[in-house]
Short mmCIF file of C-alpha atoms and ligand atoms in Angstrom, two decimals:
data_model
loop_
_atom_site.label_atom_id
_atom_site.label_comp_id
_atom_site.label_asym_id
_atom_site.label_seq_id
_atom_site.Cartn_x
_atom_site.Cartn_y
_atom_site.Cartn_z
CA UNK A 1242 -2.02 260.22 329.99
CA UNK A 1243 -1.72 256.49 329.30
CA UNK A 1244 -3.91 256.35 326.31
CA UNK A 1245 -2.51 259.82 325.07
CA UNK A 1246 0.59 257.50 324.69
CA UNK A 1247 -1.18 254.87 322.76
CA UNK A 1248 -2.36 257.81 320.56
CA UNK A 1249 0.79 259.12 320.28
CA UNK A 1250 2.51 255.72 318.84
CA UNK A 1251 -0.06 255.24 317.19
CA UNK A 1252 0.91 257.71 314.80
CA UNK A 1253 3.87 256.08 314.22
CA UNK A 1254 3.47 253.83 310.66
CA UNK A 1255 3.89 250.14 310.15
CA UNK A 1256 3.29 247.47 308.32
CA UNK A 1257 1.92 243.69 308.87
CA UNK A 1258 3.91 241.07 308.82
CA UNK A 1259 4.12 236.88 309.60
CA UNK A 1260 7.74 236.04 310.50
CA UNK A 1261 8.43 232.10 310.03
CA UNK A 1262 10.70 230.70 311.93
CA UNK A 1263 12.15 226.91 311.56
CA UNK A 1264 14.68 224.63 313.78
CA UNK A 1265 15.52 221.16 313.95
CA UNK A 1266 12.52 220.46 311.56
CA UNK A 1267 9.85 222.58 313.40
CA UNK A 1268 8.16 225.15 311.80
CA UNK A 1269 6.32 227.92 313.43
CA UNK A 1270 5.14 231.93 312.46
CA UNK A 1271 3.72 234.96 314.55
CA UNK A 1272 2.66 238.68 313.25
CA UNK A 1273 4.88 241.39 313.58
CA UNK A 1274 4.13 244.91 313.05
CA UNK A 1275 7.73 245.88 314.03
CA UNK A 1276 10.23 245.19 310.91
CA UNK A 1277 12.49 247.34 309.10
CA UNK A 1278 15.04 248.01 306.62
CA UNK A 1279 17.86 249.12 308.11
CA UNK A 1280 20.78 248.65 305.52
CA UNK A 1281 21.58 248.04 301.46
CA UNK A 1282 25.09 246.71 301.66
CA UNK A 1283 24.13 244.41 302.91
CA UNK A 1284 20.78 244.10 302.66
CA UNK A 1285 19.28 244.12 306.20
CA UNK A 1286 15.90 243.87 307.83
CA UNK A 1287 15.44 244.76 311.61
CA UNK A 1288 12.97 243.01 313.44
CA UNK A 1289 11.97 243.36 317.41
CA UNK A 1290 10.93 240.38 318.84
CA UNK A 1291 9.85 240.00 322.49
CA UNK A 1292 12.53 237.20 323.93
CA UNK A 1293 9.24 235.27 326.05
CA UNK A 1294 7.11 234.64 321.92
CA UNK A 1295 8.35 230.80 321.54
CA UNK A 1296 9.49 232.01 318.16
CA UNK A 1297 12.21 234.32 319.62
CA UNK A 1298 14.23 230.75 320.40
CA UNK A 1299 13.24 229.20 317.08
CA UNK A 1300 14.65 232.00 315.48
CA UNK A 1301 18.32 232.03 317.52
CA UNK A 1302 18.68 228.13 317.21
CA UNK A 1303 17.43 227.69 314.34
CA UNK A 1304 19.80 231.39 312.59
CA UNK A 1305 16.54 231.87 309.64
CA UNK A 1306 13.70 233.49 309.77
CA UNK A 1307 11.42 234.61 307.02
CA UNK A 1308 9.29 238.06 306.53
CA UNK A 1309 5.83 237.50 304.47
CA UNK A 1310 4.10 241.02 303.55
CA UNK A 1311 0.26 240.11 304.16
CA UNK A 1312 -2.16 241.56 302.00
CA UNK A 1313 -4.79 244.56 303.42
CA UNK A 1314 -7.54 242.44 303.61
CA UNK A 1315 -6.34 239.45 305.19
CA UNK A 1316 -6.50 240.74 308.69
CA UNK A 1317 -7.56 236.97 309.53
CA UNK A 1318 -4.05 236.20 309.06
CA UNK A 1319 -2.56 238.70 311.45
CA UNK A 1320 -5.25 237.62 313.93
CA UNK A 1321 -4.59 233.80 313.50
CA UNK A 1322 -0.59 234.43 313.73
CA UNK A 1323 -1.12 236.71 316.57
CA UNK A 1324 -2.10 233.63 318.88
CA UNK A 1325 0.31 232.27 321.20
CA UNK A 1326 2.16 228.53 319.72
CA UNK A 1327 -0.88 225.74 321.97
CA UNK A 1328 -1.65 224.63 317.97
CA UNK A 1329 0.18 224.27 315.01
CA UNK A 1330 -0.58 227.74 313.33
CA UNK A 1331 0.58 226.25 310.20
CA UNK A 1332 -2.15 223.61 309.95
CA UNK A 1333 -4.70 223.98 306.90
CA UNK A 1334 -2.84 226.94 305.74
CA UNK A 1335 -1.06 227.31 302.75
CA UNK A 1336 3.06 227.50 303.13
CA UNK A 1337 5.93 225.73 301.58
CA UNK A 1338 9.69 225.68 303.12
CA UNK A 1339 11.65 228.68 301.24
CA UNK A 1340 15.44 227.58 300.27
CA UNK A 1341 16.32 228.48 303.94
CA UNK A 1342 13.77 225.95 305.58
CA UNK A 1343 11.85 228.65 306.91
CA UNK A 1344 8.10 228.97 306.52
CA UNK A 1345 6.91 231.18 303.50
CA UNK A 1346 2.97 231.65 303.14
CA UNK A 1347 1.34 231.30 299.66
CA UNK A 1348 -1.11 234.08 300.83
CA UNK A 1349 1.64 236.36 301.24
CA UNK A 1350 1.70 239.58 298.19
CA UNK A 1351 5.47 239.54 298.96
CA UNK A 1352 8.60 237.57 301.29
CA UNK A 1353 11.98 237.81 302.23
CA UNK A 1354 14.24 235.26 303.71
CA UNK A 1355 16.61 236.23 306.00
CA UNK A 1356 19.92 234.73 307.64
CA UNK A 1357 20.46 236.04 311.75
CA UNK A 1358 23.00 238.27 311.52
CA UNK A 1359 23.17 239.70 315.48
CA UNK A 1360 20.77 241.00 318.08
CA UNK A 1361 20.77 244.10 320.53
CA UNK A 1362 18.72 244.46 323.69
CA UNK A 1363 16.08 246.42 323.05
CA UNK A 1364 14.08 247.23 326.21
CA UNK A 1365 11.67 244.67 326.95
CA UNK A 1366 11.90 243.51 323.34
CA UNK A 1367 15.54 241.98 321.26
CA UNK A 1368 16.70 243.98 318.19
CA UNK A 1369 16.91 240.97 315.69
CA UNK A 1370 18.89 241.44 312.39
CA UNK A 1371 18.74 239.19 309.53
CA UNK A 1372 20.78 239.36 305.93
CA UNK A 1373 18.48 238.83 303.17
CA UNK A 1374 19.15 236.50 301.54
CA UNK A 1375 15.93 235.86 299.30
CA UNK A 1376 12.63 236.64 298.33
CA UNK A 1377 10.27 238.23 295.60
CA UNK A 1378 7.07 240.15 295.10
CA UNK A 1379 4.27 237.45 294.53
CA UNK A 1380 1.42 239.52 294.13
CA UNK A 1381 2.62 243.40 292.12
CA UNK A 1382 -1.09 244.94 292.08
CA UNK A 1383 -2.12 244.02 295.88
CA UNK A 1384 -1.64 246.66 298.87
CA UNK A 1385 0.24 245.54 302.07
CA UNK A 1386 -1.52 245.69 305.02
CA UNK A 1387 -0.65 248.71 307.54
CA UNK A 1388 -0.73 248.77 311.05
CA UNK A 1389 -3.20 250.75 311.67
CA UNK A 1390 -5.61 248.03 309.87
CA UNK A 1391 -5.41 246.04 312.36
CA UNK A 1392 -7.18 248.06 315.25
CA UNK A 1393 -6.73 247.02 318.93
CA UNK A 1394 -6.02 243.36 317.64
CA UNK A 1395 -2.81 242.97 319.42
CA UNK A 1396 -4.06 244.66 322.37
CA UNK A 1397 -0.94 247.07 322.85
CA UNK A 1398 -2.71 250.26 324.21
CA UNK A 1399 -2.28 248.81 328.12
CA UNK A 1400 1.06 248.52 327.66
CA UNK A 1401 2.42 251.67 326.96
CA UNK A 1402 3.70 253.23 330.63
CA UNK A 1403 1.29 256.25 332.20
CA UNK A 1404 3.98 258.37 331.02
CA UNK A 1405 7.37 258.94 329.77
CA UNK A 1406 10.21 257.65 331.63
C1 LIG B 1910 -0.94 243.26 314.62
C2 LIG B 1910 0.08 242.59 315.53
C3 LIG B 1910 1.39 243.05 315.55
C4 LIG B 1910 2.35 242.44 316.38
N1 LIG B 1910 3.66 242.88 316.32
C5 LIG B 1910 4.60 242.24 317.06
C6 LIG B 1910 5.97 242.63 316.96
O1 LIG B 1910 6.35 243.50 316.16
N2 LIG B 1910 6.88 241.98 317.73
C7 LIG B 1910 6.52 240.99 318.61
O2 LIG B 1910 7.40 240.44 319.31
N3 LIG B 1910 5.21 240.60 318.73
C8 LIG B 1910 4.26 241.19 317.97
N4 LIG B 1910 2.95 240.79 318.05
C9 LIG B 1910 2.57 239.76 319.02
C10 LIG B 1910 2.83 238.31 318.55
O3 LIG B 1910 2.33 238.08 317.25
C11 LIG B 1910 2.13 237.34 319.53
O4 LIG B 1910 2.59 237.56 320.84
C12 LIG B 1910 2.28 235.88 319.14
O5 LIG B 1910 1.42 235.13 319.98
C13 LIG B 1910 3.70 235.31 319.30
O6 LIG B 1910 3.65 233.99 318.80
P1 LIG B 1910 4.62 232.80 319.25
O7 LIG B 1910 4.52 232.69 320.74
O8 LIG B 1910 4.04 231.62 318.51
O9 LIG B 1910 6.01 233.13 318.80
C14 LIG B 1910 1.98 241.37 317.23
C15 LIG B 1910 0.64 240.91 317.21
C16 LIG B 1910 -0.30 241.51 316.37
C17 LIG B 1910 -1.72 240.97 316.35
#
């Protein structure tokens, strides 16, 4: 039953994303599969975050975060930014501060920047919303990366319960 779960999500689609993050002058990004648009006035994105990533407090203190669309072959990326914070993921990578501090990679086809707005509890994860507040399509002819490119990189399947509860 447990992987019939896995399957099951799985079927749900999303895309790939690297959310940067910046407080107090430190900068740091992770991949997140689970980001939305959720309203047009305003203009909201939706982003679930689990409250342990060292981002997650980044993100609160620091009220910015930024949302950079990575293209469909750069599955390096989404590995790399997948890693838990021991390095500075930002080292020897291309990235410049966007006009709200926040990390913004050149490799990126597309970004948004985004000011916290509020968060909900989410289950085990926290319902982040931002306000966009900028951003723009870099790269017009390259395909976003789905989730489903990325495999079992992120190693979800054992986490989904043996059944629903
Ligand atoms: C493809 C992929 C998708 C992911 N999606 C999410 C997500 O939507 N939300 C989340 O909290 N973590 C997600 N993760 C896990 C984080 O990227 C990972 O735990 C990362 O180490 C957190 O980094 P940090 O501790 O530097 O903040 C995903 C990982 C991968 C590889």
């Amino acid at each position: 039953m447990k992987n019939d779960l896995h399957f099951l999500f799985q079927k749900l689609t999303h895309g790939v994303y690297v959310i940067g993050v910046s407080c107090n002058g430190e900068n740091n990004a992770f991949t997140a599969s689970w980001v939305m648009q959720v309203s047009f006035t305003p203009l909201l994105l939706a982003l679930s975050i689990h409250p342990d990533h060292s981002s997650y407090k980044m993100l609160i203190d620091g009220g910015v975060f930024s949302v950079n669309v990575l293209p469909k072959e750069r599955l390096d990326l989404a590995e790399h930014f997948g890693l838990p914070v021991n390095t500075d993921k930002l080292a020897g990578l291309a990235w410049h501060q966007g006009k709200t501090t926040v990390p913004v990679l050149d490799d990126a086809i597309a970004f948004f920047e985004c000011k916290f707005s509020h968060e909900c509890e989410a289950g085990d994860h926290r319902l982040v919303i931002g306000r966009v507040v900028s951003g723009a399509v870099r790269d017009p002819q390259a395909l976003p990366m789905n989730y489903r490119d990325t495999g079992a990189m992120d190693g979800s399947s054992s986490l989904f319960p043996e059944d629903f509860i």
